[in-house]
Amino acid sequence: MSVSSLADVWNGLAGAQPAPPRLVVVGTAVLALVAVGPYRCWRVSRHVVTIAHEGGHALAALLTGRRLAGIRLHSDTSGLTVSAGRPTGPGMVVTGMAGYLAPSVLGLLGAVLLTAGRITVMLWAALVVLAAMLVMIRNMFGVVSVVATIGIVFAVSWFASAQTQAAFAYFSVWLLLAGGVRPVVELQRLRRRGRVPYSDADQLARLTPLPGLFWVVFFWVGTVVALLFGGWLLARAMTRGWL
């Protein structure tokens, strides 16, 4: 690759991209709501949320000094992140807290980048995170899921038009923001039926003096606040003339 080509790639990455029309932003929001609404759609889109969920556990484990043993993603949209270290203490608590909040936090960070016009930065940052996560996947379905996601994001970021990249980026952010809320609602429904005795909320209840319901409410408030704030950022960008 020539120096000029490298410079073009860098300029495309570092520079701000033209924002899409308002119809794209609103349309992708509606599409994301459809993706997390009907059960058949949710069965597909939830895999993306699960990748973010387990990635949150993994990153929190590393940041708190735990040793990350591996990540598994399953075809039923569940996942498991295993880390080694003290079975109790702040590291375990932070690692347990991170999963349900991770999709919403990533969506919020994506909203910040999009309102600044950094569409390409957002897409390439997603590629870096997914590639780092791929190294720790320990089952075939997980490898296929992450590789497929990397392939889709790379194809859009490298070959698609600016408008298509923008639509894909906005849809991804809306999906993470909206998709972060539904698993928390499902978690409490399953807890009431006694079907998830080892859920993140129940593990946190064993690690802290706070009951599992507290942690469900904590997750729900965090994800809803992220959805509202992220949506407000994108809406404010439209009214201030970014779009």
PDB file of C-alpha atoms in Angstrom:
ATOM      1  CA  MET A   1       0.000   0.000   0.000  1.00  0.00           C
ATOM      2  CA  SER A   2       1.415   3.409  -0.970  1.00  0.00           C
ATOM      3  CA  VAL A   3       1.997   6.287   1.399  1.00  0.00           C
ATOM      4  CA  SER A   4      -0.848   8.220  -0.202  1.00  0.00           C
ATOM      5  CA  SER A   5      -3.173   5.261   0.269  1.00  0.00           C
ATOM      6  CA  LEU A   6      -2.212   5.010   3.936  1.00  0.00           C
ATOM      7  CA  ALA A   7      -2.812   8.733   4.296  1.00  0.00           C
ATOM      8  CA  ASP A   8      -6.257   8.361   2.733  1.00  0.00           C
ATOM      9  CA  VAL A   9      -7.111   5.549   5.143  1.00  0.00           C
ATOM     10  CA  TRP A  10      -5.923   7.602   8.119  1.00  0.00           C
ATOM     11  CA  ASN A  11      -7.825  10.690   6.998  1.00  0.00           C
ATOM     12  CA  GLY A  12     -10.942   8.602   6.551  1.00  0.00           C
ATOM     13  CA  LEU A  13     -10.527   7.196  10.049  1.00  0.00           C
ATOM     14  CA  ALA A  14      -9.542  10.370  11.879  1.00  0.00           C
ATOM     15  CA  GLY A  15     -11.830  12.818  10.113  1.00  0.00           C
ATOM     16  CA  ALA A  16     -15.472  13.474  10.857  1.00  0.00           C
ATOM     17  CA  GLN A  17     -17.988  12.050   8.400  1.00  0.00           C
ATOM     18  CA  PRO A  18     -21.077  13.823   7.089  1.00  0.00           C
ATOM     19  CA  ALA A  19     -24.064  13.013   9.238  1.00  0.00           C
ATOM     20  CA  PRO A  20     -26.978  11.160   7.627  1.00  0.00           C
ATOM     21  CA  PRO A  21     -30.444  12.648   7.095  1.00  0.00           C
ATOM     22  CA  ARG A  22     -32.844  12.692  10.017  1.00  0.00           C
ATOM     23  CA  LEU A  23     -34.881   9.979   8.346  1.00  0.00           C
ATOM     24  CA  VAL A  24     -31.930   7.588   8.673  1.00  0.00           C
ATOM     25  CA  VAL A  25     -31.520   8.277  12.381  1.00  0.00           C
ATOM     26  CA  VAL A  26     -35.228   7.907  13.127  1.00  0.00           C
ATOM     27  CA  GLY A  27     -35.609   4.937  10.773  1.00  0.00           C
ATOM     28  CA  THR A  28     -32.732   3.027  12.351  1.00  0.00           C
ATOM     29  CA  ALA A  29     -34.214   3.687  15.788  1.00  0.00           C
ATOM     30  CA  VAL A  30     -37.514   2.169  14.689  1.00  0.00           C
ATOM     31  CA  LEU A  31     -35.699  -0.771  13.090  1.00  0.00           C
ATOM     32  CA  ALA A  32     -33.774  -1.393  16.322  1.00  0.00           C
ATOM     33  CA  LEU A  33     -37.008  -1.426  18.305  1.00  0.00           C
ATOM     34  CA  VAL A  34     -38.390  -3.991  15.877  1.00  0.00           C
ATOM     35  CA  ALA A  35     -35.206  -6.048  16.276  1.00  0.00           C
ATOM     36  CA  VAL A  36     -35.616  -6.248  20.064  1.00  0.00           C
ATOM     37  CA  GLY A  37     -39.417  -6.545  20.089  1.00  0.00           C
ATOM     38  CA  PRO A  38     -40.903  -9.633  18.395  1.00  0.00           C
ATOM     39  CA  TYR A  39     -39.487 -12.868  19.782  1.00  0.00           C
ATOM     40  CA  ARG A  40     -38.246 -14.197  16.439  1.00  0.00           C
ATOM     41  CA  CYS A  41     -36.316 -11.004  15.746  1.00  0.00           C
ATOM     42  CA  TRP A  42     -35.015 -10.884  19.290  1.00  0.00           C
ATOM     43  CA  ARG A  43     -33.667 -14.440  19.038  1.00  0.00           C
ATOM     44  CA  VAL A  44     -31.305 -13.156  16.350  1.00  0.00           C
ATOM     45  CA  SER A  45     -30.445  -9.688  17.628  1.00  0.00           C
ATOM     46  CA  ARG A  46     -29.892 -10.961  21.180  1.00  0.00           C
ATOM     47  CA  HIS A  47     -26.671 -12.651  20.025  1.00  0.00           C
ATOM     48  CA  VAL A  48     -25.175  -9.185  19.528  1.00  0.00           C
ATOM     49  CA  VAL A  49     -26.256  -8.166  23.028  1.00  0.00           C
ATOM     50  CA  THR A  50     -24.788 -11.383  24.452  1.00  0.00           C
ATOM     51  CA  ILE A  51     -21.432 -10.683  22.810  1.00  0.00           C
ATOM     52  CA  ALA A  52     -21.413  -7.246  24.455  1.00  0.00           C
ATOM     53  CA  HIS A  53     -22.583  -8.724  27.783  1.00  0.00           C
ATOM     54  CA  GLU A  54     -19.808 -11.313  27.963  1.00  0.00           C
ATOM     55  CA  GLY A  55     -17.276  -8.803  26.688  1.00  0.00           C
ATOM     56  CA  GLY A  56     -18.224  -6.569  29.612  1.00  0.00           C
ATOM     57  CA  HIS A  57     -17.586  -9.376  32.086  1.00  0.00           C
ATOM     58  CA  ALA A  58     -14.240 -10.110  30.420  1.00  0.00           C
ATOM     59  CA  LEU A  59     -13.040  -6.503  30.404  1.00  0.00           C
ATOM     60  CA  ALA A  60     -14.093  -5.960  34.015  1.00  0.00           C
ATOM     61  CA  ALA A  61     -12.240  -9.112  35.063  1.00  0.00           C
ATOM     62  CA  LEU A  62      -9.041  -7.932  33.391  1.00  0.00           C
ATOM     63  CA  LEU A  63      -9.314  -4.393  34.770  1.00  0.00           C
ATOM     64  CA  THR A  64      -9.729  -5.706  38.314  1.00  0.00           C
ATOM     65  CA  GLY A  65      -6.679  -7.954  38.083  1.00  0.00           C
ATOM     66  CA  ARG A  66      -8.413 -11.259  37.559  1.00  0.00           C
ATOM     67  CA  ARG A  67      -7.107 -13.833  35.080  1.00  0.00           C
ATOM     68  CA  LEU A  68      -9.466 -14.336  32.166  1.00  0.00           C
ATOM     69  CA  ALA A  69      -9.799 -18.041  31.373  1.00  0.00           C
ATOM     70  CA  GLY A  70     -12.199 -17.896  28.453  1.00  0.00           C
ATOM     71  CA  ILE A  71     -15.554 -16.887  26.998  1.00  0.00           C
ATOM     72  CA  ARG A  72     -18.292 -19.132  25.637  1.00  0.00           C
ATOM     73  CA  LEU A  73     -21.231 -18.036  23.488  1.00  0.00           C
ATOM     74  CA  HIS A  74     -24.096 -20.474  22.964  1.00  0.00           C
ATOM     75  CA  SER A  75     -26.719 -20.892  20.260  1.00  0.00           C
ATOM     76  CA  ASP A  76     -29.541 -20.248  22.751  1.00  0.00           C
ATOM     77  CA  THR A  77     -28.122 -16.689  23.167  1.00  0.00           C
ATOM     78  CA  SER A  78     -26.666 -17.438  26.597  1.00  0.00           C
ATOM     79  CA  GLY A  79     -22.998 -16.999  27.413  1.00  0.00           C
ATOM     80  CA  LEU A  80     -20.375 -17.664  30.058  1.00  0.00           C
ATOM     81  CA  THR A  81     -17.203 -15.827  30.993  1.00  0.00           C
ATOM     82  CA  VAL A  82     -14.782 -17.622  33.312  1.00  0.00           C
ATOM     83  CA  SER A  83     -12.067 -15.814  35.242  1.00  0.00           C
ATOM     84  CA  ALA A  84      -9.695 -16.917  37.964  1.00  0.00           C
ATOM     85  CA  GLY A  85      -8.837 -15.103  41.164  1.00  0.00           C
ATOM     86  CA  ARG A  86     -10.335 -14.465  44.576  1.00  0.00           C
ATOM     87  CA  PRO A  87     -13.882 -15.896  44.747  1.00  0.00           C
ATOM     88  CA  THR A  88     -15.031 -12.841  46.706  1.00  0.00           C
ATOM     89  CA  GLY A  89     -14.122  -9.185  46.963  1.00  0.00           C
ATOM     90  CA  PRO A  90     -14.422  -6.039  44.817  1.00  0.00           C
ATOM     91  CA  GLY A  91     -13.009  -7.704  41.702  1.00  0.00           C
ATOM     92  CA  MET A  92     -15.746 -10.313  41.635  1.00  0.00           C
ATOM     93  CA  VAL A  93     -18.428  -7.707  42.354  1.00  0.00           C
ATOM     94  CA  VAL A  94     -17.297  -5.410  39.540  1.00  0.00           C
ATOM     95  CA  THR A  95     -17.021  -8.347  37.156  1.00  0.00           C
ATOM     96  CA  GLY A  96     -20.528  -9.483  38.046  1.00  0.00           C
ATOM     97  CA  MET A  97     -21.965  -5.988  37.655  1.00  0.00           C
ATOM     98  CA  ALA A  98     -20.450  -5.383  34.232  1.00  0.00           C
ATOM     99  CA  GLY A  99     -22.359  -7.871  32.087  1.00  0.00           C
ATOM    100  CA  TYR A 100     -25.882  -6.450  32.003  1.00  0.00           C
ATOM    101  CA  LEU A 101     -24.611  -2.876  31.853  1.00  0.00           C
ATOM    102  CA  ALA A 102     -22.050  -3.448  29.076  1.00  0.00           C
ATOM    103  CA  PRO A 103     -24.374  -3.291  26.004  1.00  0.00           C
ATOM    104  CA  SER A 104     -25.914  -0.040  27.235  1.00  0.00           C
ATOM    105  CA  VAL A 105     -22.533   1.506  28.068  1.00  0.00           C
ATOM    106  CA  LEU A 106     -21.193   0.560  24.627  1.00  0.00           C
ATOM    107  CA  GLY A 107     -24.312   2.014  23.025  1.00  0.00           C
ATOM    108  CA  LEU A 108     -23.858   5.225  24.987  1.00  0.00           C
ATOM    109  CA  LEU A 109     -20.208   5.508  23.933  1.00  0.00           C
ATOM    110  CA  GLY A 110     -21.292   4.876  20.358  1.00  0.00           C
ATOM    111  CA  ALA A 111     -23.884   7.652  20.622  1.00  0.00           C
ATOM    112  CA  VAL A 112     -21.181  10.067  21.786  1.00  0.00           C
ATOM    113  CA  LEU A 113     -19.010   9.176  18.782  1.00  0.00           C
ATOM    114  CA  LEU A 114     -21.898   9.435  16.330  1.00  0.00           C
ATOM    115  CA  THR A 115     -23.001  12.846  17.537  1.00  0.00           C
ATOM    116  CA  ALA A 116     -19.399  13.980  16.939  1.00  0.00           C
ATOM    117  CA  GLY A 117     -19.509  12.591  13.398  1.00  0.00           C
ATOM    118  CA  ARG A 118     -16.964   9.830  14.147  1.00  0.00           C
ATOM    119  CA  ILE A 119     -18.756   7.054  12.320  1.00  0.00           C
ATOM    120  CA  THR A 120     -15.636   5.321  10.994  1.00  0.00           C
ATOM    121  CA  VAL A 121     -13.910   5.549  14.374  1.00  0.00           C
ATOM    122  CA  MET A 122     -16.889   3.798  15.954  1.00  0.00           C
ATOM    123  CA  LEU A 123     -16.881   0.988  13.395  1.00  0.00           C
ATOM    124  CA  TRP A 124     -13.136   0.410  13.603  1.00  0.00           C
ATOM    125  CA  ALA A 125     -13.195   0.537  17.400  1.00  0.00           C
ATOM    126  CA  ALA A 126     -15.819  -2.205  17.273  1.00  0.00           C
ATOM    127  CA  LEU A 127     -13.493  -4.278  15.077  1.00  0.00           C
ATOM    128  CA  VAL A 128     -10.617  -3.905  17.562  1.00  0.00           C
ATOM    129  CA  VAL A 129     -12.812  -4.921  20.507  1.00  0.00           C
ATOM    130  CA  LEU A 130     -14.260  -7.911  18.654  1.00  0.00           C
ATOM    131  CA  ALA A 131     -10.811  -9.077  17.522  1.00  0.00           C
ATOM    132  CA  ALA A 132      -9.506  -8.894  21.092  1.00  0.00           C
ATOM    133  CA  MET A 133     -12.523 -10.833  22.314  1.00  0.00           C
ATOM    134  CA  LEU A 134     -12.093 -13.501  19.630  1.00  0.00           C
ATOM    135  CA  VAL A 135      -8.785 -14.568  21.172  1.00  0.00           C
ATOM    136  CA  MET A 136     -10.599 -15.597  24.357  1.00  0.00           C
ATOM    137  CA  ILE A 137     -13.513 -17.506  22.792  1.00  0.00           C
ATOM    138  CA  ARG A 138     -13.437 -21.162  23.802  1.00  0.00           C
ATOM    139  CA  ASN A 139     -16.212 -22.825  21.778  1.00  0.00           C
ATOM    140  CA  MET A 140     -17.005 -23.200  18.081  1.00  0.00           C
ATOM    141  CA  PHE A 141     -20.349 -21.400  18.068  1.00  0.00           C
ATOM    142  CA  GLY A 142     -18.731 -18.465  19.836  1.00  0.00           C
ATOM    143  CA  VAL A 143     -15.919 -18.325  17.280  1.00  0.00           C
ATOM    144  CA  VAL A 144     -18.380 -18.435  14.382  1.00  0.00           C
ATOM    145  CA  SER A 145     -20.556 -15.726  15.982  1.00  0.00           C
ATOM    146  CA  VAL A 146     -17.705 -13.315  16.601  1.00  0.00           C
ATOM    147  CA  VAL A 147     -16.005 -13.960  13.242  1.00  0.00           C
ATOM    148  CA  ALA A 148     -19.307 -13.394  11.443  1.00  0.00           C
ATOM    149  CA  THR A 149     -19.818 -10.138  13.348  1.00  0.00           C
ATOM    150  CA  ILE A 150     -16.289  -9.003  12.528  1.00  0.00           C
ATOM    151  CA  GLY A 151     -16.873  -9.835   8.860  1.00  0.00           C
ATOM    152  CA  ILE A 152     -20.075  -7.806   8.715  1.00  0.00           C
ATOM    153  CA  VAL A 153     -18.601  -4.774  10.459  1.00  0.00           C
ATOM    154  CA  PHE A 154     -15.442  -4.881   8.326  1.00  0.00           C
ATOM    155  CA  ALA A 155     -17.381  -5.225   5.069  1.00  0.00           C
ATOM    156  CA  VAL A 156     -19.551  -2.239   5.941  1.00  0.00           C
ATOM    157  CA  SER A 157     -16.650  -0.086   7.140  1.00  0.00           C
ATOM    158  CA  TRP A 158     -14.426  -0.888   4.135  1.00  0.00           C
ATOM    159  CA  PHE A 159     -16.723  -1.390   1.149  1.00  0.00           C
ATOM    160  CA  ALA A 160     -20.040   0.328   1.882  1.00  0.00           C
ATOM    161  CA  SER A 161     -20.952   3.884   0.968  1.00  0.00           C
ATOM    162  CA  ALA A 162     -20.871   6.657   3.563  1.00  0.00           C
ATOM    163  CA  GLN A 163     -24.670   6.612   3.854  1.00  0.00           C
ATOM    164  CA  THR A 164     -24.732   2.843   4.383  1.00  0.00           C
ATOM    165  CA  GLN A 165     -21.990   3.081   7.003  1.00  0.00           C
ATOM    166  CA  ALA A 166     -23.935   5.770   8.821  1.00  0.00           C
ATOM    167  CA  ALA A 167     -27.173   3.767   8.757  1.00  0.00           C
ATOM    168  CA  PHE A 168     -25.374   0.645  10.010  1.00  0.00           C
ATOM    169  CA  ALA A 169     -23.605   2.570  12.784  1.00  0.00           C
ATOM    170  CA  TYR A 170     -26.779   4.255  13.984  1.00  0.00           C
ATOM    171  CA  PHE A 171     -28.710   0.988  13.901  1.00  0.00           C
ATOM    172  CA  SER A 172     -25.957  -0.724  15.916  1.00  0.00           C
ATOM    173  CA  VAL A 173     -26.010   1.990  18.571  1.00  0.00           C
ATOM    174  CA  TRP A 174     -29.802   1.959  18.846  1.00  0.00           C
ATOM    175  CA  LEU A 175     -29.712  -1.837  19.040  1.00  0.00           C
ATOM    176  CA  LEU A 176     -27.257  -1.820  21.944  1.00  0.00           C
ATOM    177  CA  LEU A 177     -29.181   0.896  23.782  1.00  0.00           C
ATOM    178  CA  ALA A 178     -32.600  -0.697  23.336  1.00  0.00           C
ATOM    179  CA  GLY A 179     -31.310  -4.266  23.517  1.00  0.00           C
ATOM    180  CA  GLY A 180     -29.633  -3.613  26.845  1.00  0.00           C
ATOM    181  CA  VAL A 181     -32.971  -3.172  28.612  1.00  0.00           C
ATOM    182  CA  ARG A 182     -34.873  -6.293  27.569  1.00  0.00           C
ATOM    183  CA  PRO A 183     -32.481  -8.897  29.080  1.00  0.00           C
ATOM    184  CA  VAL A 184     -32.927  -7.299  32.503  1.00  0.00           C
ATOM    185  CA  VAL A 185     -36.703  -7.659  32.246  1.00  0.00           C
ATOM    186  CA  GLU A 186     -36.261 -11.266  31.137  1.00  0.00           C
ATOM    187  CA  LEU A 187     -33.846 -11.870  34.012  1.00  0.00           C
ATOM    188  CA  GLN A 188     -36.402 -10.940  36.654  1.00  0.00           C
ATOM    189  CA  ARG A 189     -39.120 -12.962  34.938  1.00  0.00           C
ATOM    190  CA  LEU A 190     -36.888 -16.045  35.019  1.00  0.00           C
ATOM    191  CA  ARG A 191     -35.842 -15.343  38.619  1.00  0.00           C
ATOM    192  CA  ARG A 192     -39.481 -15.304  39.724  1.00  0.00           C
ATOM    193  CA  ARG A 193     -39.866 -18.764  38.215  1.00  0.00           C
ATOM    194  CA  GLY A 194     -36.703 -20.010  39.923  1.00  0.00           C
ATOM    195  CA  ARG A 195     -35.052 -20.859  36.601  1.00  0.00           C
ATOM    196  CA  VAL A 196     -31.797 -18.894  36.976  1.00  0.00           C
ATOM    197  CA  PRO A 197     -30.466 -19.480  40.518  1.00  0.00           C
ATOM    198  CA  TYR A 198     -26.939 -18.579  39.413  1.00  0.00           C
ATOM    199  CA  SER A 199     -27.757 -15.394  37.520  1.00  0.00           C
ATOM    200  CA  ASP A 200     -25.511 -12.335  37.799  1.00  0.00           C
ATOM    201  CA  ALA A 201     -27.990 -10.727  40.207  1.00  0.00           C
ATOM    202  CA  ASP A 202     -28.066 -13.775  42.464  1.00  0.00           C
ATOM    203  CA  GLN A 203     -24.296 -14.153  42.437  1.00  0.00           C
ATOM    204  CA  LEU A 204     -23.978 -10.487  43.409  1.00  0.00           C
ATOM    205  CA  ALA A 205     -26.467 -11.098  46.218  1.00  0.00           C
ATOM    206  CA  ARG A 206     -24.135 -13.797  47.564  1.00  0.00           C
ATOM    207  CA  LEU A 207     -21.131 -11.492  47.267  1.00  0.00           C
ATOM    208  CA  THR A 208     -22.751  -8.440  48.888  1.00  0.00           C
ATOM    209  CA  PRO A 209     -25.286  -7.691  51.633  1.00  0.00           C
ATOM    210  CA  LEU A 210     -27.780  -6.568  48.972  1.00  0.00           C
ATOM    211  CA  PRO A 211     -30.558  -8.865  47.697  1.00  0.00           C
ATOM    212  CA  GLY A 212     -30.819 -10.070  44.124  1.00  0.00           C
ATOM    213  CA  LEU A 213     -33.830  -7.835  43.438  1.00  0.00           C
ATOM    214  CA  PHE A 214     -31.708  -4.802  44.255  1.00  0.00           C
ATOM    215  CA  TRP A 215     -29.252  -5.764  41.537  1.00  0.00           C
ATOM    216  CA  VAL A 216     -32.020  -6.355  39.016  1.00  0.00           C
ATOM    217  CA  VAL A 217     -33.350  -2.864  39.729  1.00  0.00           C
ATOM    218  CA  PHE A 218     -29.789  -1.508  39.521  1.00  0.00           C
ATOM    219  CA  PHE A 219     -29.313  -3.095  36.091  1.00  0.00           C
ATOM    220  CA  TRP A 220     -32.712  -1.863  34.924  1.00  0.00           C
ATOM    221  CA  VAL A 221     -32.128   1.727  36.032  1.00  0.00           C
ATOM    222  CA  GLY A 222     -28.661   1.756  34.463  1.00  0.00           C
ATOM    223  CA  THR A 223     -29.835   0.431  31.118  1.00  0.00           C
ATOM    224  CA  VAL A 224     -32.887   2.700  30.968  1.00  0.00           C
ATOM    225  CA  VAL A 225     -30.831   5.781  31.853  1.00  0.00           C
ATOM    226  CA  ALA A 226     -28.319   4.882  29.140  1.00  0.00           C
ATOM    227  CA  LEU A 227     -31.139   4.452  26.607  1.00  0.00           C
ATOM    228  CA  LEU A 228     -32.709   7.796  27.519  1.00  0.00           C
ATOM    229  CA  PHE A 229     -29.405   9.675  27.610  1.00  0.00           C
ATOM    230  CA  GLY A 230     -28.121   8.078  24.407  1.00  0.00           C
ATOM    231  CA  GLY A 231     -31.399   8.808  22.660  1.00  0.00           C
ATOM    232  CA  TRP A 232     -31.283  12.376  23.946  1.00  0.00           C
ATOM    233  CA  LEU A 233     -27.763  12.814  22.557  1.00  0.00           C
ATOM    234  CA  LEU A 234     -28.841  11.694  19.096  1.00  0.00           C
ATOM    235  CA  ALA A 235     -32.026  13.778  19.228  1.00  0.00           C
ATOM    236  CA  ARG A 236     -30.118  16.859  20.408  1.00  0.00           C
ATOM    237  CA  ALA A 237     -27.634  16.398  17.584  1.00  0.00           C
ATOM    238  CA  MET A 238     -30.503  16.527  15.092  1.00  0.00           C
ATOM    239  CA  THR A 239     -32.003  19.707  16.575  1.00  0.00           C
ATOM    240  CA  ARG A 240     -28.609  21.441  16.751  1.00  0.00           C
ATOM    241  CA  GLY A 241     -27.936  20.894  13.089  1.00  0.00           C
ATOM    242  CA  TRP A 242     -25.598  17.936  13.023  1.00  0.00           C
ATOM    243  CA  LEU A 243     -28.115  16.147  10.827  1.00  0.00           C
TER     244      LEU A 243
END
